[in-house]
Amino acid sequence: MRILNLKSGLIKTEENILRVHSIESFGTHDGPGIRMVIFLQGCKLKCLYCHNPDTIETSGGTLYHIEELVKMAVKEKAYFGKKGGVTVSGGEPLLQSKELVPFFKRLKEEGIHTNIDTNGRILNHFTEDLLDSYADLVMLDIKHMTEEGYEAITGMRNKETAFNFAKHREASGKKMWLRYVLIPEITNKPELLHQMGAYFKDYKTIEKIELQPYHKLGIHKWDALGWDYKLKDARENTEEEVDAAVEILKNYFKEVKVN
């Protein structure tokens, strides 16, 4: 099996094959209800706070035929109830958007709710097909509201890709959640929260925003990879800071949840 990094940024595998980092059963923090969460391998960003840095490299992981994953999801379907289903996360799952199209199509044929957890950097015709036809929900990770802040956190420029992604999802009329990591003095600033709220306040498809208070639970993974974790000196939010962020965002979003 050859894995190629195309100019488009996609990870190419044989037809109907996904490169998977890990699979979690009974996930409760990756979309509505109880979910089977499939973490795909590979990401073009290297976020300073990433708690799964072992998913970044585009090689590694395990190759699964989509029918094998569908069978696993069908076996768990009884536990999903009315709200649950399958969430595809990463890494960045849309690096494998071409093969996600037939996978999500099969899940929909089985009556299973589908969700994509993404940073929104890839908007090609495969992604558009997923967004318009097969993804019941999209959870979009907003990294920062300024170009300088986005580059400092992710190591990449062009924050507008995520906002263009959001615009496309809004135009589809289908449900979207936002996710945002709160880092004191970096992303948890009142002016940034107001800026984000003002930008998205008129979106009709956004059901909620989920806040993830900063933590250092992934440092040992960075150490294991021999990578320098640059946020070692960053502190965690106080309860009062998290509460203040929630109060600001309540002015703009229907629901604000702290994970």
XYZ file of C-alpha atoms in Angstrom:
259
model
C 0.000 0.000 0.000
C 1.396 3.388 -0.984
C 0.371 6.563 0.787
C 0.939 9.735 -1.185
C 0.710 13.378 -0.165
C -0.895 15.006 -3.185
C -0.578 18.672 -4.128
C -4.195 18.977 -3.026
C -3.101 18.004 0.489
C -5.122 14.793 0.468
C -3.888 11.444 1.706
C -4.366 8.889 -1.052
C -4.976 5.210 -0.357
C -6.470 2.408 -2.371
C -10.179 2.733 -3.110
C -12.483 2.516 -0.074
C -9.559 2.367 2.374
C -9.173 4.750 5.310
C -5.993 5.262 7.314
C -7.109 5.102 10.950
C -5.208 6.110 14.057
C -7.652 4.669 16.601
C -11.316 3.915 17.256
C -13.280 4.734 20.391
C -16.571 3.101 21.323
C -19.155 4.860 23.474
C -17.719 8.344 22.990
C -19.745 11.070 24.720
C -17.770 14.246 23.919
C -17.621 14.119 20.127
C -21.121 15.033 19.063
C -24.654 14.269 20.255
C -25.457 11.082 22.151
C -23.268 7.983 22.364
C -20.919 7.704 19.415
C -18.373 5.534 17.708
C -15.437 7.908 17.165
C -12.949 7.139 14.393
C -9.711 9.109 14.635
C -8.052 9.274 11.222
C -4.303 9.593 10.785
C -2.693 12.741 9.421
C -2.940 16.515 9.861
C -1.300 19.468 8.104
C -1.444 21.634 11.226
C 0.746 21.273 14.304
C -1.256 23.098 16.939
C 0.694 24.082 20.028
C -1.887 22.529 22.358
C -2.616 19.347 20.356
C -3.398 16.536 22.794
C -3.132 13.866 20.082
C 0.174 14.768 18.368
C 0.624 11.125 17.382
C -2.159 11.646 14.812
C -0.271 14.396 12.946
C 2.074 12.326 10.776
C 0.411 11.198 7.544
C 2.053 7.768 7.722
C 1.376 5.214 10.407
C -2.003 4.126 11.645
C -3.977 1.105 10.452
C -5.681 0.604 7.096
C -9.386 -0.236 7.243
C -11.776 -0.998 4.421
C -14.855 1.168 4.826
C -17.128 -1.901 4.924
C -15.240 -3.147 7.981
C -15.896 0.187 9.705
C -19.549 0.126 8.652
C -19.959 -3.332 10.179
C -18.443 -2.081 13.435
C -20.854 0.867 13.470
C -23.873 -1.323 12.753
C -22.933 -3.578 15.698
C -22.945 -0.513 17.972
C -26.093 1.009 16.464
C -28.316 -0.258 19.303
C -26.327 1.902 21.740
C -26.569 5.081 19.660
C -30.219 5.694 20.460
C -31.966 8.604 18.738
C -29.067 11.065 18.978
C -25.854 9.035 18.645
C -23.928 7.800 15.640
C -20.466 7.936 14.113
C -18.012 10.826 14.412
C -14.907 11.003 12.228
C -12.141 13.036 13.816
C -8.349 13.114 13.606
C -5.791 14.289 12.908
C -7.687 16.048 10.173
C -10.272 13.682 8.693
C -10.834 15.686 5.512
C -7.337 14.804 4.323
C -9.133 11.576 3.447
C -12.302 13.243 2.181
C -12.368 11.245 -1.055
C -12.859 7.946 0.790
C -15.108 9.498 3.432
C -17.753 10.112 0.756
C -18.537 6.396 0.168
C -18.082 5.690 3.878
C -20.634 8.289 4.948
C -22.933 7.232 2.131
C -22.912 3.691 3.522
C -23.538 4.930 7.060
C -26.540 6.914 5.849
C -27.852 3.797 4.099
C -27.683 2.058 7.477
C -29.596 4.902 9.144
C -26.598 6.069 11.196
C -26.049 9.726 12.144
C -22.794 11.148 10.745
C -20.524 13.849 12.114
C -17.197 15.380 11.022
C -14.828 17.019 13.537
C -12.557 19.244 11.435
C -10.274 22.277 11.367
C -11.900 23.319 8.087
C -8.746 23.761 6.014
C -9.862 21.509 3.143
C -12.762 22.525 0.932
C -12.541 20.526 -2.287
C -15.354 18.872 -4.264
C -15.155 15.728 -2.083
C -15.561 17.844 1.057
C -18.409 19.786 -0.522
C -20.146 16.496 -1.342
C -19.780 15.419 2.281
C -21.057 18.733 3.617
C -23.988 18.977 1.230
C -25.131 15.352 1.080
C -23.818 13.097 3.847
C -22.674 14.916 7.010
C -25.573 15.376 9.430
C -23.364 17.500 11.664
C -20.051 19.337 11.363
C -17.987 20.376 14.370
C -15.640 23.155 13.226
C -12.581 24.023 15.300
C -11.938 27.774 15.362
C -8.264 28.258 16.204
C -7.963 32.054 16.420
C -9.611 35.175 15.036
C -6.458 36.883 13.738
C -3.987 35.767 11.077
C -1.030 36.254 13.416
C -2.678 34.293 16.205
C -3.727 31.517 13.837
C -0.186 31.096 12.530
C 1.294 31.176 16.038
C -0.999 28.355 17.160
C -1.074 26.148 14.061
C 2.210 26.839 12.265
C 0.231 27.645 9.086
C -1.171 30.822 7.564
C -4.544 31.610 5.953
C -7.108 31.425 8.726
C -9.735 32.335 6.124
C -9.908 28.727 4.924
C -11.840 27.781 8.068
C -14.200 30.725 7.631
C -14.816 29.857 3.976
C -15.575 26.331 5.152
C -18.094 27.720 7.650
C -19.720 29.826 4.930
C -20.181 26.753 2.741
C -21.731 24.792 5.595
C -24.044 27.688 6.402
C -25.162 27.805 2.776
C -26.018 24.097 2.947
C -28.506 24.836 5.732
C -27.249 21.882 7.770
C -26.240 21.769 11.434
C -22.886 22.972 12.700
C -21.189 23.298 16.078
C -18.144 25.439 16.757
C -15.287 24.408 19.022
C -12.761 26.749 20.624
C -9.834 26.122 22.969
C -9.493 28.661 25.780
C -5.854 29.506 26.518
C -5.292 32.345 29.015
C -3.751 35.423 27.394
C -3.671 33.687 23.981
C -7.203 32.760 22.884
C -9.134 33.588 26.048
C -9.235 37.344 25.570
C -12.511 39.297 25.733
C -11.797 41.124 22.471
C -11.232 37.839 20.603
C -14.378 36.271 22.046
C -16.451 39.289 21.049
C -14.855 39.225 17.590
C -15.737 35.565 17.127
C -19.268 36.085 18.384
C -19.835 39.073 16.116
C -18.553 37.138 13.105
C -20.878 34.162 13.599
C -23.887 35.785 15.276
C -26.071 35.714 12.149
C -25.339 32.098 11.224
C -28.549 30.056 11.292
C -26.924 26.603 11.243
C -24.797 26.973 14.393
C -26.496 25.130 17.255
C -23.824 25.702 19.892
C -20.226 26.521 20.632
C -18.180 24.145 22.766
C -15.345 25.573 24.835
C -12.354 23.447 25.764
C -10.427 24.932 28.701
C -6.698 24.526 28.132
C -5.009 21.525 29.757
C -1.624 19.800 29.533
C -2.767 16.184 29.364
C -0.995 15.580 26.050
C 2.501 16.693 27.038
C 3.728 13.136 27.602
C 2.823 12.307 23.978
C 4.933 15.215 22.722
C 7.804 14.003 24.883
C 7.423 10.465 23.519
C 7.692 11.828 19.975
C 10.772 13.881 20.893
C 8.938 17.117 20.090
C 9.232 20.362 22.027
C 5.963 21.329 23.720
C 6.018 25.125 23.540
C 3.105 25.793 25.898
C 4.694 24.287 29.007
C 4.610 27.667 30.713
C 0.985 28.378 29.799
C -1.384 28.187 32.748
C -4.845 26.688 32.931
C -7.920 28.923 33.127
C -9.392 29.825 36.467
C -13.038 28.982 37.004
C -13.800 32.698 36.931
C -12.100 33.116 33.543
C -14.097 30.275 32.028
C -17.321 31.688 33.451
C -16.488 35.112 32.021
C -15.871 33.615 28.566
C -19.204 31.817 28.721
C -21.031 35.009 29.650
C -19.516 36.868 26.691
C -20.380 34.161 24.180
C -23.937 33.788 25.472
C -24.611 37.129 23.816
C -23.976 35.592 20.400
C -24.736 31.844 20.458
C -27.840 29.808 21.273
C -25.869 27.509 23.565
C -22.411 27.690 25.121
C -21.040 24.469 26.536
C -17.834 23.867 28.486
C -16.300 20.456 27.860
